[in-house]
Coordinates of C-alpha atoms in Angstrom, one line a residue:
M37 CA 0.0 0.0 0.0
G38 CA 1.4 3.4 -1.1
T39 CA 1.9 6.4 1.1
V40 CA -1.1 8.2 -0.3
Q41 CA -3.4 5.1 0.2
K42 CA -2.2 4.8 3.9
R43 CA -3.0 8.4 4.6
I44 CA -6.4 8.0 3.0
A45 CA -7.1 4.9 5.1
A46 CA -6.0 6.7 8.3
L47 CA -8.3 9.7 7.4
L48 CA -11.3 7.4 6.8
A49 CA -10.7 5.7 10.2
V50 CA -10.6 9.0 12.0
L51 CA -13.8 10.1 10.2
G52 CA -15.6 6.8 11.2
A53 CA -14.6 7.2 14.9
A54 CA -15.8 10.8 14.8
F55 CA -19.2 9.8 13.5
V56 CA -19.6 7.1 16.2
L57 CA -18.9 9.7 18.9
L58 CA -21.2 12.2 17.1
V59 CA -24.4 10.0 17.4
P60 CA -24.9 10.5 21.3
A61 CA -24.3 14.2 20.9
I62 CA -27.0 14.4 18.2
N63 CA -29.4 12.5 20.5
A64 CA -28.8 15.0 23.3
M65 CA -29.3 17.9 20.9
Q66 CA -32.5 16.6 19.6
G67 CA -33.9 16.0 23.1
R68 CA -33.0 19.5 24.1
H69 CA -34.6 20.8 20.9
I70 CA -37.8 19.0 21.8
R71 CA -37.8 20.5 25.3
L72 CA -37.2 24.0 23.8
L73 CA -40.1 23.6 21.4
V74 CA -42.4 22.5 24.2
E75 CA -41.3 25.5 26.4
Q76 CA -41.7 27.9 23.4
S77 CA -45.2 26.7 22.7
R78 CA -46.2 27.0 26.4
E79 CA -44.8 30.5 26.5
E80 CA -46.6 31.6 23.3
S81 CA -49.9 30.2 24.6
R82 CA -49.3 31.9 28.0
I83 CA -48.7 35.3 26.3
A84 CA -51.7 34.8 24.0
S85 CA -53.9 34.0 27.0
D86 CA -53.4 37.4 28.6
I87 CA -57.0 38.5 28.9
D88 CA -56.2 42.3 28.9
R89 CA -54.1 42.0 25.7
L90 CA -56.4 39.7 23.7
I91 CA -57.3 40.8 20.3
G92 CA -59.6 39.2 17.7
L93 CA -62.2 38.0 20.3
D94 CA -65.8 39.2 20.4
R95 CA -65.2 39.9 24.1
T96 CA -62.8 42.7 23.1
K97 CA -66.0 44.6 22.3
F98 CA -66.9 44.4 26.0
A99 CA -63.7 46.3 27.0
N100 CA -64.2 48.9 24.2
F101 CA -67.8 49.5 25.4
I102 CA -66.5 50.8 28.8
I103 CA -63.7 52.8 27.2
D104 CA -65.9 54.5 24.5
Y105 CA -69.0 55.2 26.6
T106 CA -67.1 56.7 29.6
W107 CA -65.6 59.4 27.3
W108 CA -68.8 60.8 25.8
D109 CA -70.4 64.2 26.5
E110 CA -73.9 62.9 26.0
F111 CA -73.4 60.2 28.5
A112 CA -71.9 62.6 31.0
D113 CA -75.0 64.9 30.6
Y114 CA -77.3 61.9 31.0
V115 CA -75.9 61.1 34.4
N116 CA -76.7 64.6 35.6
R117 CA -80.0 64.7 33.9
P118 CA -81.3 61.1 33.5
D119 CA -83.5 60.5 30.4
P120 CA -85.0 57.0 30.3
Q121 CA -85.5 57.2 26.5
W122 CA -81.9 58.1 26.0
A123 CA -80.8 55.2 28.2
K124 CA -83.1 52.8 26.3
D125 CA -81.8 53.9 22.9
N126 CA -78.1 53.9 23.8
L127 CA -77.6 51.4 26.6
D128 CA -80.3 48.7 26.1
T129 CA -79.1 48.3 22.5
S130 CA -75.6 47.4 23.6
F131 CA -76.1 43.9 24.8
D132 CA -75.5 41.9 21.6
A133 CA -72.9 44.3 20.1
C134 CA -70.8 44.6 23.2
R135 CA -71.2 41.1 24.7
V136 CA -72.6 42.3 28.1
Q137 CA -75.5 40.9 30.1
A138 CA -76.0 43.7 32.7
I139 CA -75.3 47.4 32.9
W140 CA -75.3 49.8 35.9
V141 CA -74.9 53.6 35.9
Y142 CA -74.1 55.5 39.2
D143 CA -73.5 59.2 39.7
N144 CA -70.4 60.4 41.5
E145 CA -72.3 60.2 44.8
L146 CA -72.8 56.4 44.1
R147 CA -76.5 56.9 43.6
L148 CA -78.0 54.3 41.2
V149 CA -79.1 56.2 38.0
Y150 CA -79.9 53.3 35.8
V151 CA -79.7 49.5 35.6
T152 CA -80.7 47.2 32.8
T153 CA -80.2 43.5 31.9
E154 CA -80.1 41.6 28.7
P155 CA -83.7 40.4 27.8
G156 CA -84.0 36.7 28.5
A157 CA -80.7 36.5 30.5
T158 CA -80.8 35.1 34.0
V159 CA -78.6 37.6 35.7
D160 CA -78.8 39.5 39.0
R161 CA -79.7 43.2 38.8
K162 CA -77.7 43.9 41.9
L163 CA -73.9 44.6 41.8
P164 CA -71.8 41.6 43.2
F165 CA -70.1 44.1 45.6
D166 CA -70.9 47.3 47.5
P167 CA -70.9 50.4 45.2
T168 CA -68.3 52.0 47.4
V169 CA -65.8 49.6 45.9
L170 CA -66.1 51.6 42.7
R171 CA -64.9 54.8 44.4
E172 CA -62.1 52.9 46.2
R173 CA -60.8 51.0 43.2
M174 CA -61.0 54.0 40.8
A175 CA -59.7 56.7 43.1
S176 CA -56.4 56.9 41.1
T177 CA -57.3 55.1 37.9
P178 CA -60.2 55.6 35.5
Y179 CA -60.9 51.9 35.0
M180 CA -61.6 48.7 37.0
H181 CA -61.5 45.1 35.9
T182 CA -62.4 42.1 38.2
F183 CA -63.9 38.6 38.1
E184 CA -66.7 37.8 40.6
T185 CA -68.6 34.7 41.6
R186 CA -72.3 34.7 41.0
P187 CA -74.9 31.9 41.6
Y188 CA -75.0 31.4 37.9
G189 CA -71.2 31.2 37.4
V190 CA -68.1 33.4 37.2
V191 CA -68.7 36.8 35.7
E192 CA -66.3 39.4 34.3
I193 CA -66.9 43.0 35.6
R194 CA -65.5 46.1 33.9
A195 CA -66.2 49.6 35.1
G196 CA -65.0 53.1 34.3
R197 CA -65.3 56.7 35.4
I198 CA -67.5 58.9 33.1
H199 CA -65.5 61.9 31.8
R200 CA -66.2 64.4 29.2
S201 CA -64.5 64.3 25.8
N202 CA -62.3 67.3 26.5
D203 CA -60.5 65.2 29.2
P204 CA -58.7 62.6 27.1
N205 CA -56.4 61.6 30.0
R206 CA -59.4 61.2 32.3
T207 CA -57.7 63.0 35.2
G208 CA -60.3 65.8 35.6
P209 CA -63.8 65.9 37.3
F210 CA -66.2 63.1 36.4
T211 CA -69.9 62.7 36.6
G212 CA -70.4 59.1 37.6
Y213 CA -69.5 55.4 37.0
L214 CA -70.5 52.9 34.2
V215 CA -70.4 49.2 35.2
A216 CA -71.0 46.2 32.9
E217 CA -71.1 42.5 33.6
H218 CA -70.3 39.6 31.2
V219 CA -71.1 36.0 32.1
W220 CA -68.2 33.7 31.3
T221 CA -69.4 30.7 29.2
D222 CA -68.1 27.8 27.2
T223 CA -68.2 30.1 24.2
D224 CA -65.5 32.3 25.8
N225 CA -63.4 29.1 26.5
R226 CA -63.7 28.0 22.9
D227 CA -62.8 31.5 21.5
L228 CA -59.8 31.7 23.9
G229 CA -58.8 28.2 22.9
K230 CA -58.8 29.1 19.2
L231 CA -56.6 32.1 19.9
T232 CA -54.1 30.2 22.1
G233 CA -54.2 26.9 20.4
C234 CA -55.0 25.2 23.7
S235 CA -57.9 23.4 25.3
V236 CA -59.3 25.9 27.9
R237 CA -61.3 25.0 31.0
L238 CA -62.7 27.4 33.6
V239 CA -62.4 26.1 37.2
S240 CA -64.3 28.2 39.7
G241 CA -63.2 28.6 43.3
G242 CA -59.8 29.1 44.9
A243 CA -58.7 25.4 44.6
R244 CA -55.9 24.7 42.0
D245 CA -55.5 21.6 39.9
T246 CA -51.8 20.9 40.3
A247 CA -51.9 18.6 37.2
A248 CA -52.4 21.7 35.1
T249 CA -49.0 23.2 36.1
R250 CA -46.7 20.4 35.0
S251 CA -45.9 18.8 31.6
L252 CA -48.4 16.1 30.7
G253 CA -46.3 14.3 28.0
L254 CA -43.3 14.4 25.8
A255 CA -44.8 17.2 23.6
E256 CA -47.7 18.4 25.9
Y257 CA -47.8 21.3 28.3
A258 CA -50.3 23.0 30.6
F259 CA -50.6 26.2 32.7
E260 CA -53.2 28.2 34.4
T261 CA -54.2 31.9 34.8
P262 CA -55.9 33.0 38.1
L263 CA -59.0 35.2 38.1
K264 CA -59.1 37.8 40.9
D265 CA -62.1 39.6 42.4
H266 CA -62.3 43.2 43.7
Q267 CA -60.5 42.1 47.0
D268 CA -57.7 40.4 45.0
R269 CA -59.0 37.0 46.0
T270 CA -58.8 34.1 43.6
V271 CA -62.3 33.2 42.4
G272 CA -61.3 30.7 39.7
H273 CA -58.6 29.7 37.2
L274 CA -58.4 29.3 33.5
E275 CA -56.6 26.0 32.8
F276 CA -54.8 25.8 29.4
T277 CA -53.7 22.4 28.0
G278 CA -51.9 22.3 24.7
K279 CA -49.5 20.2 22.5
S280 CA -46.5 21.4 20.6
Q281 CA -47.0 20.0 17.1
A282 CA -43.4 20.7 16.1
A283 CA -42.1 18.8 19.1
A284 CA -44.5 15.9 18.5
V285 CA -43.4 15.6 14.9
L286 CA -39.8 15.9 15.9
A287 CA -40.2 13.1 18.5
E288 CA -42.0 10.8 16.1
T289 CA -39.5 11.2 13.3
E290 CA -36.3 11.3 15.5
M291 CA -35.5 7.6 15.5
R292 CA -36.3 7.1 11.8
D293 CA -34.2 10.0 10.8
R294 CA -31.3 8.8 13.0
W295 CA -31.2 5.4 11.3
M296 CA -31.6 7.0 7.9
L297 CA -28.7 9.3 8.7
I298 CA -26.5 6.3 9.8
A299 CA -27.3 4.3 6.6
F300 CA -26.7 7.3 4.4
T301 CA -23.4 8.1 6.2
I302 CA -22.2 4.5 5.8
V303 CA -23.0 4.5 2.0
I304 CA -21.2 7.8 1.6
Y305 CA -18.3 6.6 3.7
L306 CA -17.8 3.5 1.6
G307 CA -18.2 5.4 -1.6
V308 CA -15.6 8.0 -0.6
A309 CA -13.3 5.2 0.6
I310 CA -13.5 3.4 -2.8
A311 CA -13.0 6.6 -4.8
L312 CA -10.1 7.9 -2.7
T313 CA -8.2 4.6 -2.8
R314 CA -8.0 4.4 -6.6
W315 CA -4.8 5.4 -8.5
V316 CA -4.6 9.2 -8.8
S317 CA -1.2 9.9 -10.4
R318 CA -2.2 9.6 -14.1
P319 CA -5.2 11.9 -14.0
L320 CA -3.3 14.4 -11.8
A321 CA -0.4 14.4 -14.4
S322 CA -2.9 15.0 -17.2
I323 CA -4.6 17.8 -15.4
S324 CA -1.2 19.4 -14.4
H325 CA -0.1 19.3 -18.1
A326 CA -3.3 21.0 -19.2
L327 CA -2.9 23.8 -16.7
A328 CA 0.7 24.3 -17.7
T329 CA 0.1 24.5 -21.4
E330 CA -3.5 25.9 -21.3
R331 CA -4.4 23.1 -23.8
S332 CA -7.3 20.6 -23.3
D333 CA -6.0 17.9 -25.7
T334 CA -5.0 15.6 -22.7
L335 CA -8.3 16.1 -20.8
P336 CA -10.8 13.9 -22.7
A337 CA -9.4 10.6 -21.4
V338 CA -9.6 11.9 -17.8
E339 CA -13.0 13.5 -18.3
A340 CA -14.4 10.1 -19.4
R341 CA -13.8 8.8 -15.8
K342 CA -16.9 8.8 -13.6
D343 CA -15.2 10.2 -10.5
E344 CA -13.9 13.5 -9.1
F345 CA -11.0 13.7 -11.5
G346 CA -13.4 13.5 -14.4
V347 CA -15.4 16.4 -12.9
V348 CA -12.2 18.4 -12.4
A349 CA -11.1 17.6 -16.0
G350 CA -14.5 18.6 -17.3
N351 CA -14.5 21.8 -15.3
L352 CA -11.0 22.6 -16.5
R353 CA -12.1 22.1 -20.1
Q354 CA -15.1 24.4 -19.5
F355 CA -12.7 26.9 -18.0
F356 CA -10.7 27.1 -21.1
E357 CA -13.8 27.4 -23.2
Q358 CA -15.3 30.1 -20.9
K359 CA -12.0 32.0 -21.0
A360 CA -12.2 32.1 -24.8
L361 CA -15.8 33.2 -24.6
L362 CA -15.0 35.8 -22.0
E363 CA -12.3 37.3 -24.2
Q364 CA -14.9 37.5 -27.0
E365 CA -17.4 39.0 -24.6
I366 CA -15.0 41.7 -23.6
V367 CA -14.6 42.7 -27.3
E368 CA -18.4 42.7 -27.7
R369 CA -18.9 44.6 -24.4
K370 CA -16.6 47.4 -25.7
R371 CA -18.7 47.6 -28.8
A372 CA -21.8 47.7 -26.6
E373 CA -20.3 50.5 -24.5
A374 CA -19.6 52.5 -27.6
A375 CA -23.2 52.0 -28.7
L376 CA -24.5 52.9 -25.2
Q377 CA -22.5 56.1 -25.3
A378 CA -24.1 57.0 -28.7
S379 CA -27.5 56.2 -27.2
Q380 CA -26.9 58.5 -24.3
E381 CA -25.9 61.3 -26.6
R382 CA -29.1 60.8 -28.6
L383 CA -31.1 60.7 -25.3
Q384 CA -29.5 63.9 -24.2
A385 CA -30.4 65.5 -27.6
L386 CA -34.0 64.3 -27.2
T387 CA -34.1 65.7 -23.6
V388 CA -33.0 69.1 -24.9
E389 CA -35.6 68.9 -27.7
L390 CA -38.3 68.0 -25.1
Q391 CA -37.4 70.9 -22.9
R392 CA -37.6 73.2 -26.0
S393 CA -41.0 71.7 -26.8
N394 CA -42.2 72.4 -23.2
R395 CA -41.1 76.0 -23.5
E396 CA -42.9 76.3 -26.8
L397 CA -46.0 74.7 -25.2
Q398 CA -45.9 77.2 -22.3
D399 CA -45.5 80.1 -24.8
F400 CA -48.3 78.8 -26.9
A401 CA -50.6 78.5 -23.8
S402 CA -49.8 82.1 -22.9
V403 CA -50.4 83.4 -26.5
A404 CA -53.5 81.2 -26.9
S405 CA -55.0 82.5 -23.7
H406 CA -54.5 86.1 -25.0
D407 CA -55.8 85.3 -28.5
L408 CA -58.8 83.4 -27.1
Q409 CA -59.7 86.0 -24.5
E410 CA -59.3 89.0 -26.7
P411 CA -62.4 88.2 -29.0
L412 CA -64.4 87.3 -25.9
R413 CA -63.6 90.6 -24.3
K414 CA -64.7 92.4 -27.5
I415 CA -67.9 90.4 -27.7
S416 CA -68.6 91.2 -24.1
A417 CA -67.8 94.9 -24.5
F418 CA -70.0 95.3 -27.6
A419 CA -72.8 93.3 -26.0
G420 CA -72.6 95.5 -22.9
R421 CA -72.8 98.6 -25.1
L422 CA -75.7 97.1 -27.0
K423 CA -77.6 96.4 -23.8
A424 CA -76.8 99.8 -22.4
K425 CA -77.9 101.8 -25.4
F426 CA -80.5 99.7 -27.1
G427 CA -81.5 97.2 -24.4
D428 CA -84.9 98.8 -23.8
A429 CA -85.6 99.1 -27.5
L430 CA -85.0 95.4 -28.2
P431 CA -88.0 93.1 -28.1
Q432 CA -88.2 90.5 -25.4
D433 CA -86.7 87.8 -27.7
G434 CA -83.8 90.1 -28.6
Q435 CA -83.1 90.8 -24.9
D436 CA -83.2 87.1 -24.3
Y437 CA -80.7 86.4 -27.0
L438 CA -78.4 89.2 -25.8
A439 CA -78.5 87.8 -22.2
R440 CA -77.7 84.3 -23.5
M441 CA -74.8 85.6 -25.6
M442 CA -73.3 87.4 -22.5
N443 CA -73.7 84.3 -20.4
A444 CA -72.0 82.2 -23.1
V445 CA -69.1 84.6 -23.2
E446 CA -68.8 84.5 -19.4
R447 CA -68.8 80.7 -19.4
M448 CA -66.3 80.5 -22.3
S449 CA -64.0 82.9 -20.4
G450 CA -64.3 80.8 -17.3
L451 CA -63.5 77.7 -19.2
I452 CA -60.3 79.3 -20.7
E453 CA -59.2 80.5 -17.3
D454 CA -59.8 77.1 -15.7
L455 CA -58.0 75.3 -18.5
L456 CA -55.0 77.6 -18.1
T457 CA -55.0 77.1 -14.4
Y458 CA -55.0 73.3 -15.0
S459 CA -52.1 73.6 -17.4
R460 CA -50.1 75.8 -15.1
V461 CA -50.2 73.3 -12.2
T462 CA -46.9 72.0 -13.5
T463 CA -45.7 74.6 -16.0
R464 CA -45.8 77.6 -13.7
A465 CA -45.6 75.9 -10.3
K466 CA -43.8 77.5 -7.4
P467 CA -41.1 75.8 -5.2
F468 CA -42.3 74.0 -2.1
E469 CA -42.0 75.8 1.2
K470 CA -43.0 75.4 4.8
L471 CA -46.8 76.1 4.9
N472 CA -49.1 76.5 7.9
L473 CA -52.4 74.9 6.6
S474 CA -54.5 76.2 9.5
K475 CA -53.6 79.8 8.6
L476 CA -54.1 79.1 4.9
V477 CA -57.6 77.6 5.5
E478 CA -58.4 80.7 7.7
E479 CA -57.6 82.9 4.7
V480 CA -59.7 80.8 2.3
L481 CA -62.7 81.0 4.7
G482 CA -62.2 84.8 4.7
D483 CA -62.4 84.8 0.9
L484 CA -65.6 82.6 1.0
E485 CA -67.2 84.6 3.9
T486 CA -69.9 86.1 1.7
R487 CA -70.9 82.8 0.1
I488 CA -71.0 81.1 3.6
Q489 CA -73.3 83.8 4.8
Q490 CA -75.5 83.6 1.7
T491 CA -76.0 79.9 2.1
G492 CA -76.4 79.9 5.9
G493 CA -73.6 77.3 6.1
T494 CA -71.0 76.5 8.7
V495 CA -67.4 75.4 8.2
E496 CA -65.8 73.4 11.1
V497 CA -62.0 73.2 10.9
G498 CA -59.9 70.9 13.1
P499 CA -56.2 71.1 13.8
L500 CA -54.1 71.2 10.6
P501 CA -50.4 70.5 10.5
A502 CA -47.6 72.4 8.7
I503 CA -46.3 70.8 5.5
E504 CA -44.0 71.6 2.7
A505 CA -46.1 72.6 -0.4
D506 CA -46.9 75.2 -3.0
P507 CA -48.9 77.9 -1.1
T508 CA -50.8 79.1 -4.2
Q509 CA -51.8 75.6 -5.3
M510 CA -52.8 74.5 -1.8
R511 CA -55.1 77.6 -1.6
Q512 CA -56.7 76.5 -4.9
V513 CA -57.3 73.0 -3.4
F514 CA -59.1 74.3 -0.3
Q515 CA -61.0 77.0 -2.3
N516 CA -62.3 74.3 -4.8
L517 CA -63.2 71.7 -2.1
I518 CA -64.9 74.1 0.4
G519 CA -66.5 76.1 -2.5
N520 CA -67.9 72.9 -4.0
A521 CA -69.2 71.8 -0.6
L522 CA -71.1 75.1 -0.3
K523 CA -72.3 75.0 -3.9
F524 CA -73.6 71.5 -4.1
R525 CA -76.0 71.7 -1.1
R526 CA -79.4 70.2 -0.7
E527 CA -82.5 72.3 -1.0
G528 CA -83.5 73.8 2.3
V529 CA -80.6 72.2 4.2
P530 CA -77.8 74.6 5.4
P531 CA -74.5 73.3 4.3
V532 CA -72.1 71.9 7.0
V533 CA -68.5 71.5 5.9
R534 CA -65.9 69.8 8.1
V535 CA -62.1 70.0 7.5
H536 CA -59.6 68.0 9.5
A537 CA -56.3 66.2 9.0
E538 CA -54.1 63.6 10.5
V539 CA -50.4 62.7 10.1
I540 CA -49.8 59.0 9.2
E541 CA -46.7 56.9 8.9
R542 CA -45.9 55.4 5.5
A543 CA -42.9 53.5 4.1
G544 CA -41.7 56.6 2.3
G545 CA -42.1 58.9 5.4
E546 CA -44.7 60.9 7.1
Q547 CA -47.8 61.9 5.1
V548 CA -50.8 64.1 6.0
R549 CA -54.3 62.9 5.2
I550 CA -56.6 66.0 4.7
V551 CA -60.4 65.2 4.8
V552 CA -63.1 67.7 3.6
S553 CA -66.6 66.4 4.1
D554 CA -70.1 67.9 3.7
N555 CA -73.8 67.1 4.1
G556 CA -74.7 68.1 0.5
I557 CA -76.3 66.3 -2.4
G558 CA -73.5 63.7 -2.5
F559 CA -73.0 61.4 -5.5
D560 CA -73.1 57.7 -6.5
E561 CA -69.9 55.8 -5.8
Q562 CA -69.7 54.7 -9.5
Y563 CA -68.8 58.3 -10.4
A564 CA -65.9 58.5 -7.8
E565 CA -63.2 58.5 -10.5
R566 CA -65.2 60.3 -13.2
I567 CA -65.7 63.5 -11.2
F568 CA -61.9 64.2 -11.3
R569 CA -61.8 64.3 -15.1
V570 CA -61.5 67.5 -17.1
F571 CA -64.8 69.3 -17.8
E572 CA -66.7 66.4 -16.1
R573 CA -70.1 67.4 -14.6
L574 CA -72.7 65.1 -12.9
H575 CA -75.4 67.8 -12.9
G576 CA -76.7 70.2 -15.5
R577 CA -75.5 73.8 -15.7
E578 CA -79.0 75.0 -15.0
Q579 CA -78.8 73.4 -11.5
Y580 CA -75.3 74.3 -10.5
E581 CA -72.9 76.7 -12.1
G582 CA -69.3 75.9 -12.9
T583 CA -67.0 74.6 -15.6
G584 CA -66.3 71.1 -14.3
M585 CA -62.5 71.8 -13.9
G586 CA -62.3 72.3 -10.1
L587 CA -61.8 68.7 -9.0
A588 CA -59.5 68.0 -12.0
I589 CA -57.3 70.9 -10.8
V590 CA -57.4 69.5 -7.2
K591 CA -56.3 66.0 -8.4
K592 CA -53.5 67.4 -10.6
I593 CA -52.1 69.5 -7.7
A594 CA -52.2 66.5 -5.4
E595 CA -50.3 64.4 -8.0
R596 CA -47.8 67.3 -8.5
H597 CA -47.1 67.2 -4.7
G598 CA -46.5 63.4 -4.9
G599 CA -49.9 62.6 -3.3
T600 CA -53.4 61.3 -4.2
A601 CA -57.0 62.6 -4.3
V602 CA -60.0 60.3 -3.8
A603 CA -63.7 60.9 -3.2
H604 CA -66.5 59.0 -1.6
G605 CA -70.2 60.0 -1.6
V606 CA -73.7 58.9 -0.8
P607 CA -76.6 60.5 -2.7
N608 CA -78.6 63.0 -0.6
E609 CA -76.2 62.5 2.4
G610 CA -73.0 64.1 1.4
A611 CA -69.5 63.7 0.0
T612 CA -66.0 63.2 1.5
F613 CA -62.8 64.2 -0.3
T614 CA -59.5 62.9 1.0
I615 CA -56.2 64.4 -0.1
T616 CA -53.0 62.6 1.0
L617 CA -49.7 64.5 0.6
P618 CA -46.1 64.0 1.9
V619 CA -45.3 66.2 4.9
R620 CA -41.8 66.9 3.6
H621 CA -40.2 66.9 0.2
P622 CA -36.4 66.2 -0.2
E623 CA -36.0 69.1 -2.6
A624 CA -37.8 71.5 -0.3
S625 CA -35.9 70.4 2.8
G626 CA -32.6 70.8 1.0
A627 CA -33.5 74.3 -0.1
A628 CA -34.4 75.2 3.4
D629 CA -31.1 73.9 4.8
G630 CA -29.2 75.7 2.1
A631 CA -30.9 79.0 3.0
Q632 CA -30.1 78.6 6.7
S633 CA -26.5 77.8 6.0

């Protein structure tokens, strides 16, 4: 046996011994992995079982009922001035929607104002504890959450102090307490089980089932959550029993995979041993000669071998071929680079031509506006003179025709102005700058003050943020949207316009969502896209004046600012327009920084 063969045999022996020693380590690692999977599943289920953090269950509506109703001006007024009909309309209708079976309302002197129970439900109309507990438990916190024992089972109690809406932190004076009761049933256990992936069982009383706190099997686990009453006493437990599917699968397949690994390793071991013990000098010499001469004429005989040397020979031959192809590719790439350079020069020329065309288009729009307006002004002037000098002498039909002509001239002039405004959104736009939207809307309302008074309308404006935008174009947006809301009003109904905004986080940065809503005539949702088209009108000119360009200008301004404009409406109920814009623009921020420096 040669020196190379002895070294190969020694190496194979060392590898075999290492594999034998590796099997127990693999067993230990797999066992630890199973235990980790079980512990992970138990912890995930325990976290998911946190009652105060649960989402997705209908019982979440129970908690939201207390939060929402105790921050309501109407409810605060009701406690001071009880109205049975109001309570019936707003509290008695909450049973199904909010998953409650009993509701109590107390004033801040703990006098019972109202109590009601779900129709058909067998529940007690009396609190499970003295009302003074409400004052004690909510002296420093606006909410209370306990579990109590009733003759009909364990119930969940949620309560809250009733504050007005101008007290979002709920630290100021309050008018009373709202208390609600939810009876815990098997439906809650099933819903909680679906969320946690466990089997859930409610055990009432303070006794504990110790079996629920220890592992039940190789892949099973269990834990419990205590339920506390108003005196912090345990009135029951929720027992969770689950099974880690990943651990079960791993345990079932562990032995099979281990034997398959051993068999596969033996096969590979024997194959490698046979391949490594073959004679290697001749193929190595052929490969060395090919590398030295960079010729592949000695490689076909070695490549015909079905072993690693054949693969190396084939790879070496492919290397020589790829080298030749690479050299050819370099030549072709240089040709392509020359062609790309020529294309870039042509693109630059086209860009210059496009810029020239844009300038000509702007000049044409300016000239066209003058040439189109000039005849209209003359027609309007002569029509005015005709009406002033000969208006009374004209017959009724003549006066009618003259009025129609002047109205047509006025509409044509308005169309030209709106069309020019639409074209100038991008051709004559101003740079973006820091803009206070609240101040801007205040100025727009000053411009529309006469129309607001004439229509008897009101405009409610919420807090608006500062953004980077074109001041002139943002003024056009608000003038069009608020003006439309005042114009498209229902007969006999004073218009009410609401303007508010909120800052939202998006992948590209902060954006502001501006919402303008009204109580006007509204529109059918099928026209939500159509109303943003140029000259698009949903109503006749006899009903509502206008050119049909306002919303098209709004949409184009929003797009120029990198935003969107959408509309929603309900016939005879009103319309809502939502403009979403970036709060900041990189080019505007950079300009501001440069000015400061």
